[in-house]
XYZ file of C-alpha atoms in Angstrom:
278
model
C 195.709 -109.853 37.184
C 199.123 -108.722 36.294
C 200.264 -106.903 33.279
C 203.547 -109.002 31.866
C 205.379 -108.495 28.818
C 207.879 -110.721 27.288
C 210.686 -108.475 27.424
C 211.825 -107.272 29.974
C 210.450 -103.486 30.569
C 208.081 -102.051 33.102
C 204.865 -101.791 31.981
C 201.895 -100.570 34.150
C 198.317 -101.402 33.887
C 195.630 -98.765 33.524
C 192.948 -99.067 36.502
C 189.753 -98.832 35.474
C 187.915 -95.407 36.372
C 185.756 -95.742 40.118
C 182.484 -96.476 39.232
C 179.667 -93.986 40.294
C 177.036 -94.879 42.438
C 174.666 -95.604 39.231
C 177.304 -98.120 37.822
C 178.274 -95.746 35.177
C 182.376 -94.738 34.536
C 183.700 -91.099 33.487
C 185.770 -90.977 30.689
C 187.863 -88.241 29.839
C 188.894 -86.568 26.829
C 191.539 -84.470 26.195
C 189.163 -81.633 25.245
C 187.934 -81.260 28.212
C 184.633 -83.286 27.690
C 183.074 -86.047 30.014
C 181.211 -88.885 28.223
C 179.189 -91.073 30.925
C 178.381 -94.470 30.488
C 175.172 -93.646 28.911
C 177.184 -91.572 26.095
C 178.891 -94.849 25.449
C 177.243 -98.751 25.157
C 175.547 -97.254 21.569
C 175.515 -98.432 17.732
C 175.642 -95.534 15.143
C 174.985 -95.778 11.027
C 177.020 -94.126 9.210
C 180.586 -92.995 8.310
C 183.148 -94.529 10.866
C 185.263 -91.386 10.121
C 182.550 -88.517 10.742
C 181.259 -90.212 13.541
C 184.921 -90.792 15.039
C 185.130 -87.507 14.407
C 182.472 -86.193 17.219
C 184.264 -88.554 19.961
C 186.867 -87.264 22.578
C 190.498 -87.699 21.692
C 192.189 -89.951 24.301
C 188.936 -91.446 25.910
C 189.469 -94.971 24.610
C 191.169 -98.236 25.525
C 190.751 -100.556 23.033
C 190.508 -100.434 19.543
C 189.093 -103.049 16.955
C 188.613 -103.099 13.469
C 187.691 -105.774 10.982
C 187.603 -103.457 7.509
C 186.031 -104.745 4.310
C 189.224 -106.523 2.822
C 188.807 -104.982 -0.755
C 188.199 -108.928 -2.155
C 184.237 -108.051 -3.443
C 182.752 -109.085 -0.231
C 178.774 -108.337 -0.939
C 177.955 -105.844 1.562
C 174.577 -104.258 1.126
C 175.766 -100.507 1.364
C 179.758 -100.461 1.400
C 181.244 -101.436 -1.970
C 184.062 -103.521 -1.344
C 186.263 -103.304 -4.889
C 188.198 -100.373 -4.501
C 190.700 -98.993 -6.619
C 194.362 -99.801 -4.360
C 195.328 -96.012 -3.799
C 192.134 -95.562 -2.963
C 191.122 -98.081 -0.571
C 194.664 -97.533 1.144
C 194.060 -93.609 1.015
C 190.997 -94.661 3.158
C 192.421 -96.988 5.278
C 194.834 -94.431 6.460
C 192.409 -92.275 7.277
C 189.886 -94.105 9.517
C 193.163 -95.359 11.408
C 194.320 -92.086 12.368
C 190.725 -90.592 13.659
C 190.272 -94.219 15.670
C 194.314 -93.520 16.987
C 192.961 -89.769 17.994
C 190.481 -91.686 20.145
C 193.165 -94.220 22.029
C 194.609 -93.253 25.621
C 198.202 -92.714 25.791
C 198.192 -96.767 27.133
C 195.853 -98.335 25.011
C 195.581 -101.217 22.258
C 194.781 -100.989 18.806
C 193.620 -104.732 17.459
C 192.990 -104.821 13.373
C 192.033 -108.135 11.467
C 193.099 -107.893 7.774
C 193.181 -110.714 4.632
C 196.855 -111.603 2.432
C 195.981 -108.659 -0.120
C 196.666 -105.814 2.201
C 198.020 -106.697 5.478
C 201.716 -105.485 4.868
C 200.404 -102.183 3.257
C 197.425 -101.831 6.746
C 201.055 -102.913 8.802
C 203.314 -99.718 7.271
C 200.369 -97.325 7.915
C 199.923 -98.341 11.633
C 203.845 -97.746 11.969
C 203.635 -94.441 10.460
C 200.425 -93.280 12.734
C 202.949 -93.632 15.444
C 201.864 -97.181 17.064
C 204.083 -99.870 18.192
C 203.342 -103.376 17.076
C 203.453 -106.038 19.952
C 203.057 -109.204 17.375
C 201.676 -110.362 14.059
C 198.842 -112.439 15.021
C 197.370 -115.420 12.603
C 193.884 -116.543 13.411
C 193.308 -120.174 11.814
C 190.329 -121.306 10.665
C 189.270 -124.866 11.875
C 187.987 -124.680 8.476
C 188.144 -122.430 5.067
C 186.980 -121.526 1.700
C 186.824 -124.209 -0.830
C 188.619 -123.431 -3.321
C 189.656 -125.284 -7.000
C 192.433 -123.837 -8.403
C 194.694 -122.487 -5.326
C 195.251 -123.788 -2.081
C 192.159 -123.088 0.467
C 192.808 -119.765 2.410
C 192.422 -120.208 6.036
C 193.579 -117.484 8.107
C 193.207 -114.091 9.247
C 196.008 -111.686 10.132
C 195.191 -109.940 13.702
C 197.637 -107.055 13.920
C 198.502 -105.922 17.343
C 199.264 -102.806 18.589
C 199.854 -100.129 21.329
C 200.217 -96.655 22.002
C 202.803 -96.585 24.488
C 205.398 -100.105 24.425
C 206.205 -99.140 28.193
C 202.793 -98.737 29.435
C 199.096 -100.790 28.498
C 197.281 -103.456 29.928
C 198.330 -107.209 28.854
C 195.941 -109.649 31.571
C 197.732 -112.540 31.136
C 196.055 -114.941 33.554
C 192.709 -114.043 31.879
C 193.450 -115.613 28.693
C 196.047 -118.457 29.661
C 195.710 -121.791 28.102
C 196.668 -125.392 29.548
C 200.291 -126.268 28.290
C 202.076 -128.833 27.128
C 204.114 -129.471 29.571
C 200.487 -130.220 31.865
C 198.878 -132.071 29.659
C 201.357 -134.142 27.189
C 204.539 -133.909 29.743
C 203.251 -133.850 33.180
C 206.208 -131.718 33.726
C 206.005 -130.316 37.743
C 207.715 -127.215 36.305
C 204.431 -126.413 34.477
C 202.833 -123.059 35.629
C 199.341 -124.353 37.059
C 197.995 -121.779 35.313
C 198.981 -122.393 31.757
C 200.566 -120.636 29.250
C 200.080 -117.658 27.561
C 198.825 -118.334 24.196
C 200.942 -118.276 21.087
C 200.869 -116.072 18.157
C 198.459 -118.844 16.140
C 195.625 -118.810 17.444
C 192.915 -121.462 16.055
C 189.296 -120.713 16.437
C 186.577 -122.066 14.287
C 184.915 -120.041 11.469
C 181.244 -118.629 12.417
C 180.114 -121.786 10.633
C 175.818 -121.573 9.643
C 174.733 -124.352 12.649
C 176.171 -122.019 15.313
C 173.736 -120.358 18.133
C 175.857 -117.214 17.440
C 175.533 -117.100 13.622
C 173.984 -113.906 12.648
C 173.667 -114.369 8.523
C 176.337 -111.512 8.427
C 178.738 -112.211 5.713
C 181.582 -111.564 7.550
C 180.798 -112.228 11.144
C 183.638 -112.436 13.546
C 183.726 -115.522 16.260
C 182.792 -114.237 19.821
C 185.797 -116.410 21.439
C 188.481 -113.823 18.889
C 187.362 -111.182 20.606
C 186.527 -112.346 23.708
C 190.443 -113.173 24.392
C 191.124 -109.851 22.864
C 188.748 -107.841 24.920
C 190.035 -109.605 27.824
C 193.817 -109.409 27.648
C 193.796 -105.663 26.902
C 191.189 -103.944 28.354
C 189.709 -103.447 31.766
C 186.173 -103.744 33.359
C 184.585 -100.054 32.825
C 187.355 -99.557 29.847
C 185.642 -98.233 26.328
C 186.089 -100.447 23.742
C 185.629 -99.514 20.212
C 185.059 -100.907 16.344
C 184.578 -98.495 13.950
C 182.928 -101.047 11.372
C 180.323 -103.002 13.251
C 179.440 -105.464 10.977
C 177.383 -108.240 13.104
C 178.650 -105.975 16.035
C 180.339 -109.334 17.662
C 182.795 -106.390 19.188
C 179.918 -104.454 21.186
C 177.781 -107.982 22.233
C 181.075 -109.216 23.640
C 182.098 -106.102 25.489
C 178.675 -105.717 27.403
C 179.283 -109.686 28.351
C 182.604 -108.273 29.616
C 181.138 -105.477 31.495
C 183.366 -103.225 28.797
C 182.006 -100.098 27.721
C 181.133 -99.774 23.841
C 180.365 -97.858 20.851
C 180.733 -99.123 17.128
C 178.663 -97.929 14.022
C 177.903 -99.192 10.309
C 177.115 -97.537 6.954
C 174.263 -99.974 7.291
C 171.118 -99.379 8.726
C 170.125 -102.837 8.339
C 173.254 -104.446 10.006
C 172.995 -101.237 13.190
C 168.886 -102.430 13.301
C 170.066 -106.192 13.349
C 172.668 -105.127 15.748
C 171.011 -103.534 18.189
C 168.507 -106.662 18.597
C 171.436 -108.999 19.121
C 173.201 -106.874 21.849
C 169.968 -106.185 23.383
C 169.662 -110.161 23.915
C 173.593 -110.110 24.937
């Protein structure tokens, strides 16, 4: 499929590595180490920045992270009421060791809550990245709440490493259009449209075949248009805080290279059952 952007400026698509005759894909780093496939397609426990840490620089395609918030999710290791200055001293960090990781064309995805998405925004500028849009995920539905309106949305920042050069497959993720299926308008691209900046999935809701009991488990169809529209069969995908590891189980579906970790040893255990069964 073709790589498009919506303004107009060349932008080239990374080809995925030749596969060798086991299947696997090299990956290079820029210091001079090779990671085969069977480097990658693991779950690790512990720190996301230590273990970035012991990954080649420049080896990666895609990037995505869904942090603790800071709201007092219950997580069973991370504690998720931070001090500000301290959470955003953090988040700093793990973004620059996972931008040490990207290729000079790839994508860098992060889902964030209202409290700190402008503050997440400013530090992806400053690590050097370009933002490509501002991304709402609705829920289908929310959190009741009694005293406030109902929160029901996710901001999905989206950025690259290069503006001029990273993979966008359009035709992988296009949807049908108005103009098909209200207008019947002959103008219509058969294809569909390319979706917009809302994007409404349902909520990992507790009757779903996918529900893991995670308390914050990402829907396989966000990432599954992610993973699709920048990335590449035999790319590496990454997500430095694994969670229910919906970012590695949709990769390997994908036939996307993976590695994610968790300071849990529960949720890595639970993990690596679920993309076992992938």
């Amino acid at each position: 499929s073709r790589v498009r952007s919506c303004v107009p400026i060349a932008v080239q698509r990374l080809r995925p590595r030749e596969a060798d005759r086991d299947g696997g894909a090299e990956v290079s780093g820029t210091n001079g180490s090779i990671f085969m496939k069977n480097e990658w397609n693991k779950i690790q426990s512990g720190d996301c920045i230590e273990l970035m840490s012991k990954l080649p620089a420049e080896s990666v395609g895609l990037v995505f992270a869904d942090p603790p918030f800071n709201i007092g999710y219950e997580y069973d290791q991370y504690q998720d009421n931070r001090e500000k200055p301290e959470y955003l001293s953090w988040t700093a960090k793990w973004i620059a060791s996972a931008k040490r990781l990207l290729k000079p064309d790839g994508s860098f995805f992060v889902a964030i809550g209202d409290d700190h998405a402008a503050e997440v925004k400013m530090q992806l500028d400053a690590a050097g990245l370009t933002m490509r849009n501002w991304i709402i995920w609705h829920y289908t539905f929310g959190v009741s709440c009694t005293k406030k309106f109902a929160r029901s949305h996710t901001h999905i920042l989206y950025y690259v490493a290069n503006p001029k050069r990273f993979t966008f497959n359009d035709d992988s993720i296009r949807v049908p259009s108005d103009r098909q299926t209200k207008y019947s308008d002959k103008r219509a691209n058969p294809k569909g449209k390319i979706p917009d900046d809302v994007w409404k999935f349902s909520r990992v809701c507790g009757t779903f075949k996918e529900r893991t009991g995670h308390p914050c488990q990402m829907p396989e169809s966000v990432l599954e248009r992610i993973i699709k529209v920048a990335s590449n069969p035999g790319d590496v995908v990454i997500d430095p805080f694994g969670g229910s590891f919906t970012t590695a189980v949709v990769a390997k579906k994908l036939h996307r290279m993976f590695w994610s970790c968790d300071l849990s040893k529960s949720y890595v255990k639970d993990g690596k059952k679920r993309i076992g069964d992938a």
